[in-house]
């Protein structure tokens, strides 16, 4: 069961609220991000945070094709250490943050799937826990990432999404006061930051972003 397959990253103005300087990066990207699209991620820098551009959907070092990322955009915390696609990134504590403005999940009403937007009540950007990897495919170096997810069967807010009989999953929002800690944590202590989403999010009906209007970067 996957969790988040598409989201919107913040504007340059709002990225600055997360403590990164976007001015030196080409952010002429599709703001609605799907698996295999490129998007900003926040990395540990020499003095604070660095911004980078990476592919949504982790590409392990042994991957041969870019489209492998269509299947690896979420990583379950329960199995991330053992899964062949993710275990190298986990072993070496390759942690990053994904800046997010809002994300989209299906809610089932009367047996039918309806897309809903999820965002903070104050419309501020937030950061999501992720792992990243560096690989070389077709003689091209590529950095990629996957969102980490946790079970949310009993979470009062996140349990409302996805099909009724499916396991409920949630992204991990890293609050401002823990962002630096997450970027510097090792795998043995990463579980200390597997936070459930706080009571600061709202949801409302939203058509699924029209992927037909987007193109791969």
PDB file of C-alpha atoms in Angstrom:
ATOM      1  CA  UNK A   1       0.000   0.000   0.000  1.00  0.00           C
ATOM      2  CA  UNK A   2       1.490   3.313  -1.069  1.00  0.00           C
ATOM      3  CA  UNK A   3       0.755   6.634   0.534  1.00  0.00           C
ATOM      4  CA  UNK A   4       1.576   9.879  -1.214  1.00  0.00           C
ATOM      5  CA  UNK A   5       1.998   9.741  -4.980  1.00  0.00           C
ATOM      6  CA  UNK A   6       1.638  13.426  -5.801  1.00  0.00           C
ATOM      7  CA  UNK A   7       2.136  16.753  -4.089  1.00  0.00           C
ATOM      8  CA  UNK A   8       2.900  20.429  -4.718  1.00  0.00           C
ATOM      9  CA  UNK A   9       6.158  22.011  -3.680  1.00  0.00           C
ATOM     10  CA  UNK A  10       6.279  25.571  -2.249  1.00  0.00           C
ATOM     11  CA  UNK A  11       6.973  28.751  -4.197  1.00  0.00           C
ATOM     12  CA  UNK A  12      10.397  30.387  -3.946  1.00  0.00           C
ATOM     13  CA  UNK A  13       9.011  32.850  -1.411  1.00  0.00           C
ATOM     14  CA  UNK A  14       7.723  30.058   0.799  1.00  0.00           C
ATOM     15  CA  UNK A  15      10.849  27.953   0.388  1.00  0.00           C
ATOM     16  CA  UNK A  16      12.738  30.781   2.104  1.00  0.00           C
ATOM     17  CA  UNK A  17      10.455  30.293   5.118  1.00  0.00           C
ATOM     18  CA  UNK A  18      12.001  26.831   5.456  1.00  0.00           C
ATOM     19  CA  UNK A  19      15.503  28.275   5.768  1.00  0.00           C
ATOM     20  CA  UNK A  20      16.766  27.612   2.247  1.00  0.00           C
ATOM     21  CA  UNK A  21      17.875  29.993  -0.500  1.00  0.00           C
ATOM     22  CA  UNK A  22      16.298  28.989  -3.831  1.00  0.00           C
ATOM     23  CA  UNK A  23      17.865  31.766  -5.904  1.00  0.00           C
ATOM     24  CA  UNK A  24      20.779  29.685  -7.157  1.00  0.00           C
ATOM     25  CA  UNK A  25      18.617  26.826  -8.429  1.00  0.00           C
ATOM     26  CA  UNK A  26      16.583  26.348 -11.552  1.00  0.00           C
ATOM     27  CA  UNK A  27      13.097  25.803 -10.174  1.00  0.00           C
ATOM     28  CA  UNK A  28      11.378  25.973 -13.535  1.00  0.00           C
ATOM     29  CA  UNK A  29       9.763  22.647 -12.704  1.00  0.00           C
ATOM     30  CA  UNK A  30       6.221  21.325 -12.647  1.00  0.00           C
ATOM     31  CA  UNK A  31       4.933  22.355  -9.216  1.00  0.00           C
ATOM     32  CA  UNK A  32       2.679  19.299  -9.025  1.00  0.00           C
ATOM     33  CA  UNK A  33       5.113  16.451  -8.489  1.00  0.00           C
ATOM     34  CA  UNK A  34       4.461  12.865  -9.586  1.00  0.00           C
ATOM     35  CA  UNK A  35       6.758   9.829  -9.483  1.00  0.00           C
ATOM     36  CA  UNK A  36       9.776  10.319 -11.786  1.00  0.00           C
ATOM     37  CA  UNK A  37       9.388  14.134 -11.770  1.00  0.00           C
ATOM     38  CA  UNK A  38      12.154  16.368 -10.447  1.00  0.00           C
ATOM     39  CA  UNK A  39      11.552  18.463  -7.326  1.00  0.00           C
ATOM     40  CA  UNK A  40      13.442  20.332  -4.589  1.00  0.00           C
ATOM     41  CA  UNK A  41      14.812  18.523  -1.551  1.00  0.00           C
ATOM     42  CA  UNK A  42      16.578  19.940   1.508  1.00  0.00           C
ATOM     43  CA  UNK A  43      19.972  18.492   2.402  1.00  0.00           C
ATOM     44  CA  UNK A  44      22.406  18.986   5.257  1.00  0.00           C
ATOM     45  CA  UNK A  45      24.780  21.824   4.379  1.00  0.00           C
ATOM     46  CA  UNK A  46      28.043  23.105   5.784  1.00  0.00           C
ATOM     47  CA  UNK A  47      26.227  26.028   7.394  1.00  0.00           C
ATOM     48  CA  UNK A  48      22.564  25.159   7.739  1.00  0.00           C
ATOM     49  CA  UNK A  49      20.432  23.749   4.947  1.00  0.00           C
ATOM     50  CA  UNK A  50      21.215  23.241   1.266  1.00  0.00           C
ATOM     51  CA  UNK A  51      18.673  22.937  -1.515  1.00  0.00           C
ATOM     52  CA  UNK A  52      19.014  20.389  -4.293  1.00  0.00           C
ATOM     53  CA  UNK A  53      16.928  19.039  -7.165  1.00  0.00           C
ATOM     54  CA  UNK A  54      16.230  15.299  -7.270  1.00  0.00           C
ATOM     55  CA  UNK A  55      13.939  12.734  -8.830  1.00  0.00           C
ATOM     56  CA  UNK A  56      10.801  11.625  -6.938  1.00  0.00           C
ATOM     57  CA  UNK A  57      11.121   7.850  -6.612  1.00  0.00           C
ATOM     58  CA  UNK A  58      14.396   6.444  -5.331  1.00  0.00           C
ATOM     59  CA  UNK A  59      16.762   4.893  -7.861  1.00  0.00           C
ATOM     60  CA  UNK A  60      19.068   2.350  -6.192  1.00  0.00           C
ATOM     61  CA  UNK A  61      22.612   2.083  -7.441  1.00  0.00           C
ATOM     62  CA  UNK A  62      21.795  -1.111  -9.320  1.00  0.00           C
ATOM     63  CA  UNK A  63      18.795   0.335 -11.218  1.00  0.00           C
ATOM     64  CA  UNK A  64      19.163   0.238 -15.004  1.00  0.00           C
ATOM     65  CA  UNK A  65      16.251   2.434 -16.072  1.00  0.00           C
ATOM     66  CA  UNK A  66      14.951   5.820 -14.927  1.00  0.00           C
ATOM     67  CA  UNK A  67      11.364   4.579 -14.871  1.00  0.00           C
ATOM     68  CA  UNK A  68      12.247   2.415 -11.868  1.00  0.00           C
ATOM     69  CA  UNK A  69      11.351   5.499  -9.835  1.00  0.00           C
ATOM     70  CA  UNK A  70       7.670   4.991 -10.718  1.00  0.00           C
ATOM     71  CA  UNK A  71       7.599   2.216  -8.121  1.00  0.00           C
ATOM     72  CA  UNK A  72       9.761   3.588  -5.288  1.00  0.00           C
ATOM     73  CA  UNK A  73       8.298   6.950  -4.303  1.00  0.00           C
ATOM     74  CA  UNK A  74       7.214   5.700  -0.849  1.00  0.00           C
ATOM     75  CA  UNK A  75       9.305   3.667   1.613  1.00  0.00           C
ATOM     76  CA  UNK A  76       7.654   1.900   4.539  1.00  0.00           C
ATOM     77  CA  UNK A  77       9.539   2.492   7.785  1.00  0.00           C
ATOM     78  CA  UNK A  78       8.758  -1.065   8.876  1.00  0.00           C
ATOM     79  CA  UNK A  79      10.721  -2.586   5.977  1.00  0.00           C
ATOM     80  CA  UNK A  80      12.998   0.161   4.638  1.00  0.00           C
ATOM     81  CA  UNK A  81      16.116  -1.446   6.146  1.00  0.00           C
ATOM     82  CA  UNK A  82      15.540  -4.741   4.306  1.00  0.00           C
ATOM     83  CA  UNK A  83      14.023  -3.751   0.966  1.00  0.00           C
ATOM     84  CA  UNK A  84      16.649  -4.014  -1.811  1.00  0.00           C
ATOM     85  CA  UNK A  85      15.612  -0.674  -3.299  1.00  0.00           C
ATOM     86  CA  UNK A  86      16.058   1.256  -0.060  1.00  0.00           C
ATOM     87  CA  UNK A  87      18.455  -0.594   2.216  1.00  0.00           C
ATOM     88  CA  UNK A  88      21.654   1.106   1.005  1.00  0.00           C
ATOM     89  CA  UNK A  89      20.212   4.584   1.579  1.00  0.00           C
ATOM     90  CA  UNK A  90      19.016   3.481   5.002  1.00  0.00           C
ATOM     91  CA  UNK A  91      22.301   1.769   5.903  1.00  0.00           C
ATOM     92  CA  UNK A  92      24.217   4.978   5.298  1.00  0.00           C
ATOM     93  CA  UNK A  93      21.606   7.253   6.921  1.00  0.00           C
ATOM     94  CA  UNK A  94      20.960   9.221   3.746  1.00  0.00           C
ATOM     95  CA  UNK A  95      18.202  11.413   5.126  1.00  0.00           C
ATOM     96  CA  UNK A  96      16.743  14.519   3.525  1.00  0.00           C
ATOM     97  CA  UNK A  97      13.626  16.685   3.746  1.00  0.00           C
ATOM     98  CA  UNK A  98      10.998  17.287   1.099  1.00  0.00           C
ATOM     99  CA  UNK A  99       9.478  20.781   1.082  1.00  0.00           C
ATOM    100  CA  UNK A 100       5.731  20.470   0.557  1.00  0.00           C
ATOM    101  CA  UNK A 101       2.953  23.025   0.184  1.00  0.00           C
ATOM    102  CA  UNK A 102       0.120  20.501  -0.075  1.00  0.00           C
ATOM    103  CA  UNK A 103      -0.419  16.877  -1.035  1.00  0.00           C
ATOM    104  CA  UNK A 104      -3.300  14.835  -2.394  1.00  0.00           C
ATOM    105  CA  UNK A 105      -4.976  11.643  -1.258  1.00  0.00           C
ATOM    106  CA  UNK A 106      -8.118   9.734  -2.275  1.00  0.00           C
ATOM    107  CA  UNK A 107     -11.072   9.496   0.065  1.00  0.00           C
ATOM    108  CA  UNK A 108     -13.789   6.931  -0.623  1.00  0.00           C
ATOM    109  CA  UNK A 109     -17.351   8.229  -0.419  1.00  0.00           C
ATOM    110  CA  UNK A 110     -20.224   5.885  -1.243  1.00  0.00           C
ATOM    111  CA  UNK A 111     -17.758   3.463  -2.735  1.00  0.00           C
ATOM    112  CA  UNK A 112     -16.178   5.986  -5.090  1.00  0.00           C
ATOM    113  CA  UNK A 113     -12.738   7.590  -4.918  1.00  0.00           C
ATOM    114  CA  UNK A 114     -12.600  11.386  -4.594  1.00  0.00           C
ATOM    115  CA  UNK A 115      -9.361  13.366  -4.489  1.00  0.00           C
ATOM    116  CA  UNK A 116      -8.729  15.587  -1.466  1.00  0.00           C
ATOM    117  CA  UNK A 117      -6.132  18.261  -0.800  1.00  0.00           C
ATOM    118  CA  UNK A 118      -4.249  18.167   2.517  1.00  0.00           C
ATOM    119  CA  UNK A 119      -2.400  21.249   3.738  1.00  0.00           C
ATOM    120  CA  UNK A 120      -1.643  23.213   6.881  1.00  0.00           C
ATOM    121  CA  UNK A 121      -4.410  25.352   8.331  1.00  0.00           C
ATOM    122  CA  UNK A 122      -2.170  28.424   8.129  1.00  0.00           C
ATOM    123  CA  UNK A 123      -1.183  27.683   4.499  1.00  0.00           C
ATOM    124  CA  UNK A 124       2.486  27.503   5.461  1.00  0.00           C
ATOM    125  CA  UNK A 125       4.896  25.034   3.815  1.00  0.00           C
ATOM    126  CA  UNK A 126       6.122  22.004   5.727  1.00  0.00           C
ATOM    127  CA  UNK A 127       8.835  19.361   5.458  1.00  0.00           C
ATOM    128  CA  UNK A 128       8.474  15.614   4.994  1.00  0.00           C
ATOM    129  CA  UNK A 129      10.967  12.923   6.044  1.00  0.00           C
ATOM    130  CA  UNK A 130      12.700  11.173   3.152  1.00  0.00           C
ATOM    131  CA  UNK A 131      15.691   9.092   2.130  1.00  0.00           C
ATOM    132  CA  UNK A 132      17.835   9.797  -0.920  1.00  0.00           C
ATOM    133  CA  UNK A 133      20.289   7.963  -3.124  1.00  0.00           C
ATOM    134  CA  UNK A 134      22.863   8.770  -5.805  1.00  0.00           C
ATOM    135  CA  UNK A 135      23.136   6.502  -8.813  1.00  0.00           C
ATOM    136  CA  UNK A 136      24.457   6.453 -12.358  1.00  0.00           C
ATOM    137  CA  UNK A 137      22.078   5.370 -15.108  1.00  0.00           C
ATOM    138  CA  UNK A 138      22.923   5.479 -18.800  1.00  0.00           C
ATOM    139  CA  UNK A 139      26.122   7.390 -17.965  1.00  0.00           C
ATOM    140  CA  UNK A 140      24.085  10.071 -16.180  1.00  0.00           C
ATOM    141  CA  UNK A 141      24.443  10.821 -12.475  1.00  0.00           C
ATOM    142  CA  UNK A 142      21.082  11.165 -10.774  1.00  0.00           C
ATOM    143  CA  UNK A 143      19.961  11.929  -7.225  1.00  0.00           C
ATOM    144  CA  UNK A 144      16.560  10.588  -6.201  1.00  0.00           C
ATOM    145  CA  UNK A 145      14.387  10.354  -3.102  1.00  0.00           C
ATOM    146  CA  UNK A 146      11.455   8.563  -1.485  1.00  0.00           C
ATOM    147  CA  UNK A 147       9.014   9.654   1.193  1.00  0.00           C
ATOM    148  CA  UNK A 148       9.033   7.567   4.375  1.00  0.00           C
ATOM    149  CA  UNK A 149       5.623   6.400   5.592  1.00  0.00           C
ATOM    150  CA  UNK A 150       4.175   5.045   8.829  1.00  0.00           C
ATOM    151  CA  UNK A 151       0.969   3.208   9.699  1.00  0.00           C
ATOM    152  CA  UNK A 152      -1.993   5.493  10.422  1.00  0.00           C
ATOM    153  CA  UNK A 153      -4.846   3.030  10.950  1.00  0.00           C
ATOM    154  CA  UNK A 154      -5.748   4.814  14.184  1.00  0.00           C
ATOM    155  CA  UNK A 155      -4.725   8.369  13.391  1.00  0.00           C
ATOM    156  CA  UNK A 156      -7.843  10.570  13.771  1.00  0.00           C
ATOM    157  CA  UNK A 157      -7.089  12.555  10.611  1.00  0.00           C
ATOM    158  CA  UNK A 158      -5.079  10.346   8.254  1.00  0.00           C
ATOM    159  CA  UNK A 159      -7.193   7.209   8.678  1.00  0.00           C
ATOM    160  CA  UNK A 160      -9.927   8.745   6.506  1.00  0.00           C
ATOM    161  CA  UNK A 161      -7.979   8.370   3.259  1.00  0.00           C
ATOM    162  CA  UNK A 162      -7.601   5.470   0.807  1.00  0.00           C
ATOM    163  CA  UNK A 163      -9.920   2.512   0.239  1.00  0.00           C
ATOM    164  CA  UNK A 164     -11.867   1.235   3.275  1.00  0.00           C
ATOM    165  CA  UNK A 165     -10.136  -2.156   3.359  1.00  0.00           C
ATOM    166  CA  UNK A 166      -6.624  -0.816   2.727  1.00  0.00           C
ATOM    167  CA  UNK A 167      -4.057  -0.265   5.436  1.00  0.00           C
ATOM    168  CA  UNK A 168      -3.867   3.448   6.216  1.00  0.00           C
ATOM    169  CA  UNK A 169      -0.479   5.083   5.750  1.00  0.00           C
ATOM    170  CA  UNK A 170       0.857   8.548   6.502  1.00  0.00           C
ATOM    171  CA  UNK A 171       3.813  10.644   5.500  1.00  0.00           C
ATOM    172  CA  UNK A 172       6.054  11.870   8.334  1.00  0.00           C
ATOM    173  CA  UNK A 173       6.019  15.629   8.811  1.00  0.00           C
ATOM    174  CA  UNK A 174       9.208  16.848  10.492  1.00  0.00           C
ATOM    175  CA  UNK A 175       8.410  19.982  12.534  1.00  0.00           C
ATOM    176  CA  UNK A 176      10.641  23.026  12.288  1.00  0.00           C
ATOM    177  CA  UNK A 177      12.366  22.372  15.606  1.00  0.00           C
ATOM    178  CA  UNK A 178      13.511  18.910  14.464  1.00  0.00           C
ATOM    179  CA  UNK A 179      14.574  19.562  10.871  1.00  0.00           C
ATOM    180  CA  UNK A 180      18.267  19.888  11.596  1.00  0.00           C
ATOM    181  CA  UNK A 181      18.134  16.852  13.885  1.00  0.00           C
ATOM    182  CA  UNK A 182      16.560  14.742  11.145  1.00  0.00           C
ATOM    183  CA  UNK A 183      19.248  15.665   8.628  1.00  0.00           C
ATOM    184  CA  UNK A 184      21.954  14.642  11.094  1.00  0.00           C
ATOM    185  CA  UNK A 185      20.400  11.554  12.681  1.00  0.00           C
ATOM    186  CA  UNK A 186      21.727   8.030  12.114  1.00  0.00           C
ATOM    187  CA  UNK A 187      19.595   5.050  11.219  1.00  0.00           C
ATOM    188  CA  UNK A 188      19.680   3.647  14.767  1.00  0.00           C
ATOM    189  CA  UNK A 189      17.880   6.731  16.097  1.00  0.00           C
ATOM    190  CA  UNK A 190      15.766   7.688  13.080  1.00  0.00           C
ATOM    191  CA  UNK A 191      12.674   6.095  14.635  1.00  0.00           C
ATOM    192  CA  UNK A 192      12.675   8.847  17.263  1.00  0.00           C
ATOM    193  CA  UNK A 193      11.474  11.201  14.506  1.00  0.00           C
ATOM    194  CA  UNK A 194       8.677   9.054  13.098  1.00  0.00           C
ATOM    195  CA  UNK A 195       6.113  11.609  14.244  1.00  0.00           C
ATOM    196  CA  UNK A 196       2.400  11.286  13.642  1.00  0.00           C
ATOM    197  CA  UNK A 197       0.923  14.325  11.920  1.00  0.00           C
ATOM    198  CA  UNK A 198      -0.014  17.106  14.315  1.00  0.00           C
ATOM    199  CA  UNK A 199      -3.435  18.685  14.563  1.00  0.00           C
ATOM    200  CA  UNK A 200      -2.544  21.510  12.178  1.00  0.00           C
ATOM    201  CA  UNK A 201      -3.781  20.110   8.879  1.00  0.00           C
ATOM    202  CA  UNK A 202      -7.056  20.462   7.012  1.00  0.00           C
ATOM    203  CA  UNK A 203      -8.531  18.673   4.009  1.00  0.00           C
ATOM    204  CA  UNK A 204     -11.063  19.612   1.357  1.00  0.00           C
ATOM    205  CA  UNK A 205     -12.268  18.177  -1.962  1.00  0.00           C
ATOM    206  CA  UNK A 206      -9.919  18.627  -4.855  1.00  0.00           C
ATOM    207  CA  UNK A 207      -9.799  17.122  -8.287  1.00  0.00           C
ATOM    208  CA  UNK A 208      -6.660  15.147  -8.881  1.00  0.00           C
ATOM    209  CA  UNK A 209      -4.046  17.450 -10.449  1.00  0.00           C
ATOM    210  CA  UNK A 210      -4.312  17.053 -14.203  1.00  0.00           C
ATOM    211  CA  UNK A 211      -1.246  14.986 -15.045  1.00  0.00           C
ATOM    212  CA  UNK A 212      -2.004  15.262 -18.722  1.00  0.00           C
ATOM    213  CA  UNK A 213      -0.948  18.901 -18.552  1.00  0.00           C
ATOM    214  CA  UNK A 214       2.451  18.014 -17.083  1.00  0.00           C
ATOM    215  CA  UNK A 215       5.508  16.617 -18.749  1.00  0.00           C
ATOM    216  CA  UNK A 216       8.611  14.947 -17.388  1.00  0.00           C
ATOM    217  CA  UNK A 217      11.482  17.296 -16.574  1.00  0.00           C
TER     218      UNK A 217
END
